[in-house]
Amino acid sequence: MLKSYSISIVHLYVAITKLTIEEFIPLCKQFPVFDVRSEGEFEHAHIPGAHSLPLFNNEERKIVGTAYKQESKQKAIKIGLKYFGAKMVKMVEAVEKITAASENKTVLVHCWRGGMRSAGVAWLLDLYGFKVYTLVGGYKVYRNWVLRQFVKDYPIQIVGGYTGSGKTEVLQELQRRGAAIIDLEGLAHHKGSAFGNLGQPPQPSQEMFENLLAEALHQKKTLVTERHPFIWMEDESQRIGDVNIPTVLFKQMRNKKVCFLEIPFEERLQYIVEGYGKFNKEYLVNAVIRIKKRLGGLETKTAINFLIEDDIAGCFSILLKYYDKGYYAGSLRRENPAELIHKIECPKVDAVGNAIRLLQLD
């Protein structure tokens, strides 16, 4: 009896497979990932697509951590076990619900450093009958993997153009035609200008933005083919709202070829008016005020008066000239702009037509 029990315990321990980050990343696309850190840790940043399954909530984690530091490891474990025991059934049921549609009951589990939190939850899920993989080193090792993605060289090609050129829509059309693209503004939940947060969900934290961007780079590099040899990205400032493109990647982007969509001012103005004219006038006024120092007092006053008088085109005509000057100045801060920037004459804002023009380039 005792021998049989011992064998079953050994079996449970061996059945939980520990993976390196290189082994873990591909499986994230196949099986559900459960992050057992506290909800606060998860909300700040996590592996894209992961599910929150906190072993301890924010307050419980604080109590366990304090006991570990001020008393002993054993005291912290006892406190943790009290919390864990009361949650076991609910945790199993939460995992069951997420895996219900899959016949393969395989799950991936991680905590911050691949320590006791992931080990405890992995034991529980294995005991219940799931095939469990854990990440050696936990989320900390994942973050190191994220940062390594930004130092790699990528076959990036930049879509440039003044504000209102419809660059995001061009990227989307390139993707529909089989090209690899990364929508930086989509990942950042921000359009990059003073009006960039209008109609957007809250921005991710800097850490979460980096996680999303690293995953996109890793994935898109596999989609590069002889027919579509580039990863297309929009020409951006390093700062997009409240997040920043990692410096090492931004420097790489600034040394790649820029396909500049040269579109007439009036065409771009019409596009901008159609896009932003639908928003509440108060939001537009506040956005204009945010750039008052750079726009200048007189231009700010004139732009706001146009809004008050419902002359949306008049307002955005002023703003578009301001952003054109800023974009032009920024584009010249490359080391060799004359060699990198290639202008492409485009009669209008046309995602399909302009995407085709880009794909026809040598």
mmCIF file of C-alpha atoms in Angstrom:
data_model
loop_
_atom_site.group_PDB
_atom_site.id
_atom_site.type_symbol
_atom_site.label_atom_id
_atom_site.label_comp_id
_atom_site.label_asym_id
_atom_site.label_seq_id
_atom_site.Cartn_x
_atom_site.Cartn_y
_atom_site.Cartn_z
ATOM 1 C CA MET A 1 0.000 0.000 0.000
ATOM 2 C CA LEU A 2 2.763 2.418 1.037
ATOM 3 C CA LYS A 3 4.841 1.409 -1.993
ATOM 4 C CA SER A 4 1.892 2.030 -4.352
ATOM 5 C CA TYR A 5 1.298 5.453 -2.799
ATOM 6 C CA SER A 6 4.981 6.376 -3.172
ATOM 7 C CA ILE A 7 4.996 5.362 -6.828
ATOM 8 C CA SER A 8 1.913 7.496 -7.533
ATOM 9 C CA ILE A 9 3.555 10.532 -5.917
ATOM 10 C CA VAL A 10 6.681 10.058 -8.029
ATOM 11 C CA HIS A 11 4.503 9.715 -11.122
ATOM 12 C CA LEU A 12 2.755 12.992 -10.385
ATOM 13 C CA TYR A 13 6.044 14.804 -9.961
ATOM 14 C CA VAL A 14 7.560 13.409 -13.142
ATOM 15 C CA ALA A 15 4.399 14.065 -15.177
ATOM 16 C CA ILE A 16 4.837 17.836 -14.819
ATOM 17 C CA THR A 17 7.260 18.835 -17.576
ATOM 18 C CA LYS A 18 9.518 21.859 -17.141
ATOM 19 C CA LEU A 19 10.219 23.833 -20.312
ATOM 20 C CA THR A 20 12.845 26.369 -21.302
ATOM 21 C CA ILE A 21 11.574 29.620 -22.803
ATOM 22 C CA GLU A 22 12.552 28.414 -26.290
ATOM 23 C CA GLU A 23 10.356 25.324 -25.800
ATOM 24 C CA PHE A 24 7.583 27.277 -24.071
ATOM 25 C CA ILE A 25 7.003 30.007 -26.701
ATOM 26 C CA PRO A 26 5.827 27.727 -29.577
ATOM 27 C CA LEU A 27 3.428 25.880 -27.255
ATOM 28 C CA CYS A 28 1.767 29.170 -26.242
ATOM 29 C CA LYS A 29 0.050 29.160 -29.631
ATOM 30 C CA GLN A 30 -1.223 25.606 -29.177
ATOM 31 C CA PHE A 31 -2.344 25.374 -25.558
ATOM 32 C CA PRO A 32 -3.829 27.761 -22.973
ATOM 33 C CA VAL A 33 -1.347 29.592 -20.756
ATOM 34 C CA PHE A 34 -2.265 30.191 -17.102
ATOM 35 C CA ASP A 35 -0.527 33.000 -15.244
ATOM 36 C CA VAL A 36 -0.763 32.278 -11.502
ATOM 37 C CA ARG A 37 0.703 35.605 -10.357
ATOM 38 C CA SER A 38 -1.610 38.054 -8.569
ATOM 39 C CA GLU A 39 -4.206 39.983 -10.537
ATOM 40 C CA GLY A 40 -2.162 43.176 -10.086
ATOM 41 C CA GLU A 41 0.926 41.603 -11.624
ATOM 42 C CA PHE A 42 -1.174 40.238 -14.483
ATOM 43 C CA GLU A 43 -2.938 43.538 -15.164
ATOM 44 C CA HIS A 44 0.353 45.393 -15.369
ATOM 45 C CA ALA A 45 1.713 43.043 -18.041
ATOM 46 C CA HIS A 46 1.527 39.394 -19.043
ATOM 47 C CA ILE A 47 2.220 36.982 -21.870
ATOM 48 C CA PRO A 48 -0.208 37.932 -24.676
ATOM 49 C CA GLY A 49 -3.151 35.525 -24.725
ATOM 50 C CA ALA A 50 -2.509 34.191 -21.212
ATOM 51 C CA HIS A 51 -5.342 33.651 -18.721
ATOM 52 C CA SER A 52 -5.160 35.014 -15.188
ATOM 53 C CA LEU A 53 -5.375 32.251 -12.560
ATOM 54 C CA PRO A 54 -4.010 33.906 -9.414
ATOM 55 C CA LEU A 55 -2.896 31.623 -6.611
ATOM 56 C CA PHE A 56 -2.912 34.657 -4.303
ATOM 57 C CA ASN A 57 -4.745 37.938 -4.779
ATOM 58 C CA ASN A 58 -2.905 41.233 -4.285
ATOM 59 C CA GLU A 59 -3.436 41.383 -0.520
ATOM 60 C CA GLU A 60 -2.677 37.687 0.037
ATOM 61 C CA ARG A 61 0.540 37.950 -1.940
ATOM 62 C CA LYS A 62 1.604 40.872 0.240
ATOM 63 C CA ILE A 63 0.896 38.927 3.445
ATOM 64 C CA VAL A 64 2.769 35.810 2.255
ATOM 65 C CA GLY A 65 5.704 37.897 1.065
ATOM 66 C CA THR A 66 5.927 39.774 4.354
ATOM 67 C CA ALA A 67 5.885 36.514 6.318
ATOM 68 C CA TYR A 68 8.648 35.117 4.104
ATOM 69 C CA LYS A 69 10.883 38.138 4.637
ATOM 70 C CA GLN A 70 10.179 38.862 8.296
ATOM 71 C CA GLU A 71 9.594 35.369 9.728
ATOM 72 C CA SER A 72 10.511 32.296 7.698
ATOM 73 C CA LYS A 73 9.922 30.343 4.526
ATOM 74 C CA GLN A 74 7.984 27.729 6.492
ATOM 75 C CA LYS A 75 5.653 30.357 7.980
ATOM 76 C CA ALA A 76 4.987 31.808 4.518
ATOM 77 C CA ILE A 77 4.211 28.344 3.131
ATOM 78 C CA LYS A 78 1.717 27.619 5.917
ATOM 79 C CA ILE A 79 -0.100 30.889 5.275
ATOM 80 C CA GLY A 80 -0.036 30.238 1.536
ATOM 81 C CA LEU A 81 -1.452 26.745 1.947
ATOM 82 C CA LYS A 82 -4.445 28.143 3.839
ATOM 83 C CA TYR A 83 -5.222 30.455 0.936
ATOM 84 C CA PHE A 84 -4.512 27.770 -1.673
ATOM 85 C CA GLY A 85 -6.684 25.090 -0.042
ATOM 86 C CA ALA A 86 -9.783 27.260 -0.094
ATOM 87 C CA LYS A 87 -9.340 27.998 -3.821
ATOM 88 C CA MET A 88 -8.473 24.589 -5.244
ATOM 89 C CA VAL A 89 -11.927 23.660 -6.535
ATOM 90 C CA LYS A 90 -12.566 27.071 -8.110
ATOM 91 C CA MET A 91 -9.167 27.038 -9.805
ATOM 92 C CA VAL A 92 -9.759 23.601 -11.307
ATOM 93 C CA GLU A 93 -13.214 24.668 -12.485
ATOM 94 C CA ALA A 94 -11.800 27.847 -14.071
ATOM 95 C CA VAL A 95 -9.273 25.795 -16.051
ATOM 96 C CA GLU A 96 -11.967 23.262 -17.003
ATOM 97 C CA LYS A 97 -14.140 26.042 -18.392
ATOM 98 C CA ILE A 98 -11.361 27.450 -20.566
ATOM 99 C CA THR A 99 -10.283 24.018 -21.860
ATOM 100 C CA ALA A 100 -13.826 22.641 -22.283
ATOM 101 C CA ALA A 101 -13.814 22.931 -26.068
ATOM 102 C CA SER A 102 -10.524 21.049 -26.436
ATOM 103 C CA GLU A 103 -10.109 17.288 -26.308
ATOM 104 C CA ASN A 104 -6.434 17.713 -25.469
ATOM 105 C CA LYS A 105 -6.293 18.721 -21.798
ATOM 106 C CA THR A 106 -2.811 20.237 -21.989
ATOM 107 C CA VAL A 107 -2.048 23.478 -20.154
ATOM 108 C CA LEU A 108 0.945 25.746 -19.576
ATOM 109 C CA VAL A 109 1.499 27.308 -16.160
ATOM 110 C CA HIS A 110 3.911 29.987 -14.971
ATOM 111 C CA CYS A 111 4.474 32.406 -12.111
ATOM 112 C CA TRP A 112 7.074 35.154 -11.613
ATOM 113 C CA ARG A 113 10.247 33.077 -11.264
ATOM 114 C CA GLY A 114 9.026 29.533 -11.817
ATOM 115 C CA GLY A 115 8.882 28.887 -8.084
ATOM 116 C CA MET A 116 6.359 27.689 -5.533
ATOM 117 C CA ARG A 117 3.276 29.376 -6.981
ATOM 118 C CA SER A 118 3.505 27.661 -10.361
ATOM 119 C CA ALA A 119 4.670 24.413 -8.750
ATOM 120 C CA GLY A 120 1.631 24.323 -6.462
ATOM 121 C CA VAL A 121 -0.910 25.026 -9.203
ATOM 122 C CA ALA A 122 0.842 22.625 -11.591
ATOM 123 C CA TRP A 123 0.615 19.882 -8.936
ATOM 124 C CA LEU A 124 -3.119 20.529 -8.485
ATOM 125 C CA LEU A 125 -3.918 20.488 -12.213
ATOM 126 C CA ASP A 126 -1.758 17.416 -12.790
ATOM 127 C CA LEU A 127 -3.487 15.632 -9.920
ATOM 128 C CA TYR A 128 -6.849 16.427 -11.503
ATOM 129 C CA GLY A 129 -5.802 14.963 -14.847
ATOM 130 C CA PHE A 130 -4.363 17.763 -16.970
ATOM 131 C CA LYS A 131 -1.080 17.440 -18.847
ATOM 132 C CA VAL A 132 0.918 20.313 -17.337
ATOM 133 C CA TYR A 133 3.981 22.190 -18.582
ATOM 134 C CA THR A 134 5.711 24.848 -16.475
ATOM 135 C CA LEU A 135 8.172 27.556 -17.529
ATOM 136 C CA VAL A 136 11.633 27.372 -15.988
ATOM 137 C CA GLY A 137 12.379 30.836 -14.618
ATOM 138 C CA GLY A 138 8.779 32.007 -15.064
ATOM 139 C CA TYR A 139 7.660 35.385 -16.341
ATOM 140 C CA LYS A 140 11.060 36.895 -15.523
ATOM 141 C CA VAL A 141 12.672 34.639 -18.141
ATOM 142 C CA TYR A 142 9.897 35.530 -20.590
ATOM 143 C CA ARG A 143 10.722 39.242 -20.154
ATOM 144 C CA ASN A 144 14.363 38.526 -20.959
ATOM 145 C CA TRP A 145 13.168 36.762 -24.124
ATOM 146 C CA VAL A 146 11.067 39.834 -25.005
ATOM 147 C CA LEU A 147 14.028 42.194 -24.732
ATOM 148 C CA ARG A 148 16.175 39.900 -26.885
ATOM 149 C CA GLN A 149 13.697 40.201 -29.754
ATOM 150 C CA PHE A 150 14.399 43.921 -30.139
ATOM 151 C CA VAL A 151 18.115 43.505 -30.840
ATOM 152 C CA LYS A 152 17.601 41.133 -33.772
ATOM 153 C CA ASP A 153 17.805 42.412 -37.343
ATOM 154 C CA TYR A 154 14.529 42.366 -39.270
ATOM 155 C CA PRO A 155 13.713 42.917 -42.973
ATOM 156 C CA ILE A 156 11.669 46.015 -42.158
ATOM 157 C CA GLN A 157 10.250 48.351 -44.778
ATOM 158 C CA ILE A 158 8.640 51.593 -43.619
ATOM 159 C CA VAL A 159 5.396 53.127 -44.912
ATOM 160 C CA GLY A 160 5.762 56.902 -44.607
ATOM 161 C CA GLY A 161 3.576 59.864 -45.425
ATOM 162 C CA TYR A 162 2.176 63.008 -43.898
ATOM 163 C CA THR A 163 -0.734 62.876 -41.461
ATOM 164 C CA GLY A 164 -3.949 61.842 -43.176
ATOM 165 C CA SER A 165 -2.289 59.602 -45.765
ATOM 166 C CA GLY A 166 -4.187 56.521 -44.557
ATOM 167 C CA LYS A 167 -1.012 54.612 -43.714
ATOM 168 C CA THR A 168 -2.735 52.262 -41.262
ATOM 169 C CA GLU A 169 -5.314 51.297 -43.888
ATOM 170 C CA VAL A 170 -2.498 50.688 -46.381
ATOM 171 C CA LEU A 171 -0.832 48.348 -43.885
ATOM 172 C CA GLN A 172 -4.097 46.466 -43.447
ATOM 173 C CA GLU A 173 -4.439 46.117 -47.211
ATOM 174 C CA LEU A 174 -0.850 44.862 -47.486
ATOM 175 C CA GLN A 175 -1.707 42.221 -44.909
ATOM 176 C CA ARG A 176 -4.807 41.173 -46.849
ATOM 177 C CA ARG A 177 -2.540 40.647 -49.845
ATOM 178 C CA GLY A 178 -0.227 38.315 -47.930
ATOM 179 C CA ALA A 179 2.459 40.677 -46.666
ATOM 180 C CA ALA A 180 3.751 40.633 -43.084
ATOM 181 C CA ILE A 181 2.884 43.839 -41.210
ATOM 182 C CA ILE A 182 3.114 45.179 -37.673
ATOM 183 C CA ASP A 183 0.594 47.850 -36.709
ATOM 184 C CA LEU A 184 2.446 49.772 -33.997
ATOM 185 C CA GLU A 185 -0.466 52.137 -33.393
ATOM 186 C CA GLY A 186 -2.804 49.184 -33.079
ATOM 187 C CA LEU A 187 -0.562 47.588 -30.451
ATOM 188 C CA ALA A 188 -0.243 50.930 -28.634
ATOM 189 C CA HIS A 189 -3.979 51.747 -28.855
ATOM 190 C CA HIS A 190 -3.053 55.241 -30.008
ATOM 191 C CA LYS A 191 -2.800 57.056 -33.348
ATOM 192 C CA GLY A 192 0.260 59.033 -32.340
ATOM 193 C CA SER A 193 -1.101 62.597 -32.449
ATOM 194 C CA ALA A 194 -2.850 64.795 -29.887
ATOM 195 C CA PHE A 195 -6.060 63.214 -31.206
ATOM 196 C CA GLY A 196 -4.591 59.724 -31.137
ATOM 197 C CA ASN A 197 -6.536 58.411 -28.157
ATOM 198 C CA LEU A 198 -9.960 59.293 -29.560
ATOM 199 C CA GLY A 199 -12.040 56.155 -30.095
ATOM 200 C CA GLN A 200 -9.262 53.952 -28.699
ATOM 201 C CA PRO A 201 -9.255 51.591 -25.696
ATOM 202 C CA PRO A 202 -6.894 52.420 -22.807
ATOM 203 C CA GLN A 203 -3.229 52.137 -23.682
ATOM 204 C CA PRO A 204 -1.251 49.158 -22.367
ATOM 205 C CA SER A 205 1.603 49.668 -19.922
ATOM 206 C CA GLN A 206 5.053 50.102 -21.432
ATOM 207 C CA GLU A 207 5.908 46.548 -20.406
ATOM 208 C CA MET A 208 2.763 45.112 -21.981
ATOM 209 C CA PHE A 209 3.356 47.078 -25.187
ATOM 210 C CA GLU A 210 6.840 45.571 -25.369
ATOM 211 C CA ASN A 211 5.414 42.073 -24.828
ATOM 212 C CA LEU A 212 2.914 42.568 -27.652
ATOM 213 C CA LEU A 213 5.557 44.012 -29.959
ATOM 214 C CA ALA A 214 8.054 41.225 -29.266
ATOM 215 C CA GLU A 215 5.396 38.583 -29.981
ATOM 216 C CA ALA A 216 4.506 40.361 -33.241
ATOM 217 C CA LEU A 217 8.140 40.529 -34.370
ATOM 218 C CA HIS A 218 8.690 36.858 -33.534
ATOM 219 C CA GLN A 219 5.563 35.811 -35.403
ATOM 220 C CA LYS A 220 5.880 38.079 -38.440
ATOM 221 C CA LYS A 221 9.459 37.084 -39.139
ATOM 222 C CA THR A 222 8.194 33.579 -39.923
ATOM 223 C CA LEU A 223 5.802 35.019 -42.532
ATOM 224 C CA VAL A 224 8.524 36.644 -44.634
ATOM 225 C CA THR A 225 8.765 34.904 -48.013
ATOM 226 C CA GLU A 226 10.450 35.442 -51.366
ATOM 227 C CA ARG A 227 7.190 36.926 -52.673
ATOM 228 C CA HIS A 228 6.739 39.110 -49.566
ATOM 229 C CA PRO A 229 10.289 39.765 -48.312
ATOM 230 C CA PHE A 230 9.496 42.569 -45.846
ATOM 231 C CA ILE A 231 7.840 43.284 -42.539
ATOM 232 C CA TRP A 232 5.957 46.520 -43.201
ATOM 233 C CA MET A 233 5.674 49.075 -40.413
ATOM 234 C CA GLU A 234 4.430 52.650 -40.247
ATOM 235 C CA ASP A 235 6.850 55.547 -39.871
ATOM 236 C CA GLU A 236 6.379 56.608 -36.252
ATOM 237 C CA SER A 237 7.908 58.837 -33.647
ATOM 238 C CA GLN A 238 9.524 56.800 -30.911
ATOM 239 C CA ARG A 239 6.755 57.844 -28.530
ATOM 240 C CA ILE A 240 3.200 56.718 -29.322
ATOM 241 C CA GLY A 241 0.926 58.277 -26.740
ATOM 242 C CA ASP A 242 2.265 57.077 -23.375
ATOM 243 C CA VAL A 243 4.403 54.198 -24.656
ATOM 244 C CA ASN A 244 7.740 54.130 -26.444
ATOM 245 C CA ILE A 245 9.156 51.939 -29.174
ATOM 246 C CA PRO A 246 12.244 50.295 -27.601
ATOM 247 C CA THR A 247 15.274 52.401 -28.513
ATOM 248 C CA VAL A 248 17.292 49.623 -30.143
ATOM 249 C CA LEU A 249 14.377 48.709 -32.435
ATOM 250 C CA PHE A 250 13.568 52.345 -33.175
ATOM 251 C CA LYS A 251 17.154 52.952 -34.300
ATOM 252 C CA GLN A 252 16.847 49.982 -36.641
ATOM 253 C CA MET A 253 13.597 51.360 -38.067
ATOM 254 C CA ARG A 254 15.233 54.738 -38.695
ATOM 255 C CA ASN A 255 17.826 53.061 -40.892
ATOM 256 C CA LYS A 256 15.357 51.236 -43.130
ATOM 257 C CA LYS A 257 13.932 52.305 -46.488
ATOM 258 C CA VAL A 258 10.902 54.610 -46.242
ATOM 259 C CA CYS A 259 8.223 54.411 -48.920
ATOM 260 C CA PHE A 260 6.745 57.898 -48.590
ATOM 261 C CA LEU A 261 3.176 58.249 -49.881
ATOM 262 C CA GLU A 262 3.064 61.696 -51.487
ATOM 263 C CA ILE A 263 -0.644 62.609 -51.338
ATOM 264 C CA PRO A 264 -2.108 66.091 -52.024
ATOM 265 C CA PHE A 265 -2.966 68.222 -48.986
ATOM 266 C CA GLU A 266 -6.674 68.586 -49.828
ATOM 267 C CA GLU A 267 -7.097 64.831 -50.189
ATOM 268 C CA ARG A 268 -5.531 64.250 -46.799
ATOM 269 C CA LEU A 269 -7.595 67.028 -45.234
ATOM 270 C CA GLN A 270 -10.815 65.442 -46.471
ATOM 271 C CA TYR A 271 -9.731 62.093 -45.051
ATOM 272 C CA ILE A 272 -8.942 63.637 -41.650
ATOM 273 C CA VAL A 273 -12.234 65.523 -41.492
ATOM 274 C CA GLU A 274 -14.184 62.349 -42.252
ATOM 275 C CA GLY A 275 -12.257 60.439 -39.588
ATOM 276 C CA TYR A 276 -12.177 62.924 -36.714
ATOM 277 C CA GLY A 277 -15.124 65.173 -37.497
ATOM 278 C CA LYS A 278 -17.494 62.603 -35.953
ATOM 279 C CA PHE A 279 -16.053 63.024 -32.449
ATOM 280 C CA ASN A 280 -17.512 65.185 -29.706
ATOM 281 C CA LYS A 281 -16.518 68.827 -30.187
ATOM 282 C CA GLU A 282 -15.345 69.095 -26.577
ATOM 283 C CA TYR A 283 -12.853 66.246 -27.102
ATOM 284 C CA LEU A 284 -11.494 67.982 -30.202
ATOM 285 C CA VAL A 285 -11.097 71.293 -28.391
ATOM 286 C CA ASN A 286 -9.226 69.604 -25.534
ATOM 287 C CA ALA A 287 -6.930 67.897 -28.021
ATOM 288 C CA VAL A 288 -6.104 71.227 -29.658
ATOM 289 C CA ILE A 289 -5.360 72.769 -26.256
ATOM 290 C CA ARG A 290 -2.897 69.949 -25.500
ATOM 291 C CA ILE A 291 -0.614 71.155 -28.314
ATOM 292 C CA LYS A 292 -1.103 74.876 -27.619
ATOM 293 C CA LYS A 293 2.557 75.509 -26.743
ATOM 294 C CA ARG A 294 3.803 74.012 -29.990
ATOM 295 C CA LEU A 295 0.953 75.264 -32.162
ATOM 296 C CA GLY A 296 1.118 78.832 -30.881
ATOM 297 C CA GLY A 297 -1.499 80.971 -29.155
ATOM 298 C CA LEU A 298 -2.967 82.576 -32.282
ATOM 299 C CA GLU A 299 -3.244 79.346 -34.281
ATOM 300 C CA THR A 300 -4.753 77.566 -31.265
ATOM 301 C CA LYS A 301 -7.376 80.280 -30.841
ATOM 302 C CA THR A 302 -8.193 80.256 -34.568
ATOM 303 C CA ALA A 303 -8.477 76.458 -34.687
ATOM 304 C CA ILE A 304 -10.814 76.398 -31.670
ATOM 305 C CA ASN A 305 -12.967 79.179 -33.148
ATOM 306 C CA PHE A 306 -13.335 77.117 -36.328
ATOM 307 C CA LEU A 307 -14.549 74.193 -34.197
ATOM 308 C CA ILE A 308 -17.040 76.373 -32.363
ATOM 309 C CA GLU A 309 -18.362 77.584 -35.713
ATOM 310 C CA ASP A 310 -18.615 73.957 -36.935
ATOM 311 C CA ASP A 311 -15.938 74.553 -39.551
ATOM 312 C CA ILE A 312 -14.146 71.238 -39.016
ATOM 313 C CA ALA A 313 -12.185 71.557 -42.248
ATOM 314 C CA GLY A 314 -10.922 75.006 -41.260
ATOM 315 C CA CYS A 315 -9.703 73.696 -37.911
ATOM 316 C CA PHE A 316 -7.951 70.645 -39.318
ATOM 317 C CA SER A 317 -6.393 72.647 -42.125
ATOM 318 C CA ILE A 318 -4.419 74.511 -39.452
ATOM 319 C CA LEU A 319 -3.569 71.327 -37.576
ATOM 320 C CA LEU A 320 -2.541 69.424 -40.685
ATOM 321 C CA LYS A 321 -0.037 72.135 -41.647
ATOM 322 C CA TYR A 322 1.383 71.941 -38.122
ATOM 323 C CA TYR A 323 1.754 68.145 -38.250
ATOM 324 C CA ASP A 324 3.233 68.271 -41.764
ATOM 325 C CA LYS A 325 6.019 70.553 -40.517
ATOM 326 C CA GLY A 326 6.670 68.283 -37.555
ATOM 327 C CA TYR A 327 6.752 65.134 -39.673
ATOM 328 C CA TYR A 328 9.088 66.725 -42.215
ATOM 329 C CA ALA A 329 11.499 67.854 -39.509
ATOM 330 C CA GLY A 330 11.413 64.413 -37.889
ATOM 331 C CA SER A 331 12.053 62.597 -41.151
ATOM 332 C CA LEU A 332 15.246 64.578 -41.704
ATOM 333 C CA ARG A 333 16.694 63.459 -38.379
ATOM 334 C CA ARG A 334 17.723 60.188 -39.989
ATOM 335 C CA GLU A 335 21.421 59.812 -40.689
ATOM 336 C CA ASN A 336 20.892 59.621 -44.467
ATOM 337 C CA PRO A 337 17.323 60.754 -45.308
ATOM 338 C CA ALA A 338 18.069 61.421 -48.978
ATOM 339 C CA GLU A 339 19.022 57.774 -49.506
ATOM 340 C CA LEU A 340 16.342 56.222 -47.328
ATOM 341 C CA ILE A 341 13.212 58.216 -48.218
ATOM 342 C CA HIS A 342 11.637 57.269 -51.547
ATOM 343 C CA LYS A 343 8.622 59.357 -52.559
ATOM 344 C CA ILE A 344 5.716 57.663 -54.294
ATOM 345 C CA GLU A 345 3.217 59.926 -56.042
ATOM 346 C CA CYS A 346 -0.332 58.966 -55.018
ATOM 347 C CA PRO A 347 -3.339 60.939 -56.331
ATOM 348 C CA LYS A 348 -5.530 60.267 -53.287
ATOM 349 C CA VAL A 349 -5.971 58.423 -50.011
ATOM 350 C CA ASP A 350 -6.665 54.958 -51.389
ATOM 351 C CA ALA A 351 -5.675 51.910 -49.350
ATOM 352 C CA VAL A 352 -6.010 49.408 -52.200
ATOM 353 C CA GLY A 353 -4.334 51.498 -54.885
ATOM 354 C CA ASN A 354 -1.506 52.686 -52.659
ATOM 355 C CA ALA A 355 -0.850 49.188 -51.285
ATOM 356 C CA ILE A 356 -0.543 47.912 -54.844
ATOM 357 C CA ARG A 357 1.932 50.703 -55.606
ATOM 358 C CA LEU A 358 4.076 49.595 -52.668
ATOM 359 C CA LEU A 359 4.016 45.941 -53.672
ATOM 360 C CA GLN A 360 5.089 46.850 -57.201
ATOM 361 C CA LEU A 361 8.258 48.542 -55.996
ATOM 362 C CA ASP A 362 11.591 46.811 -56.597
#
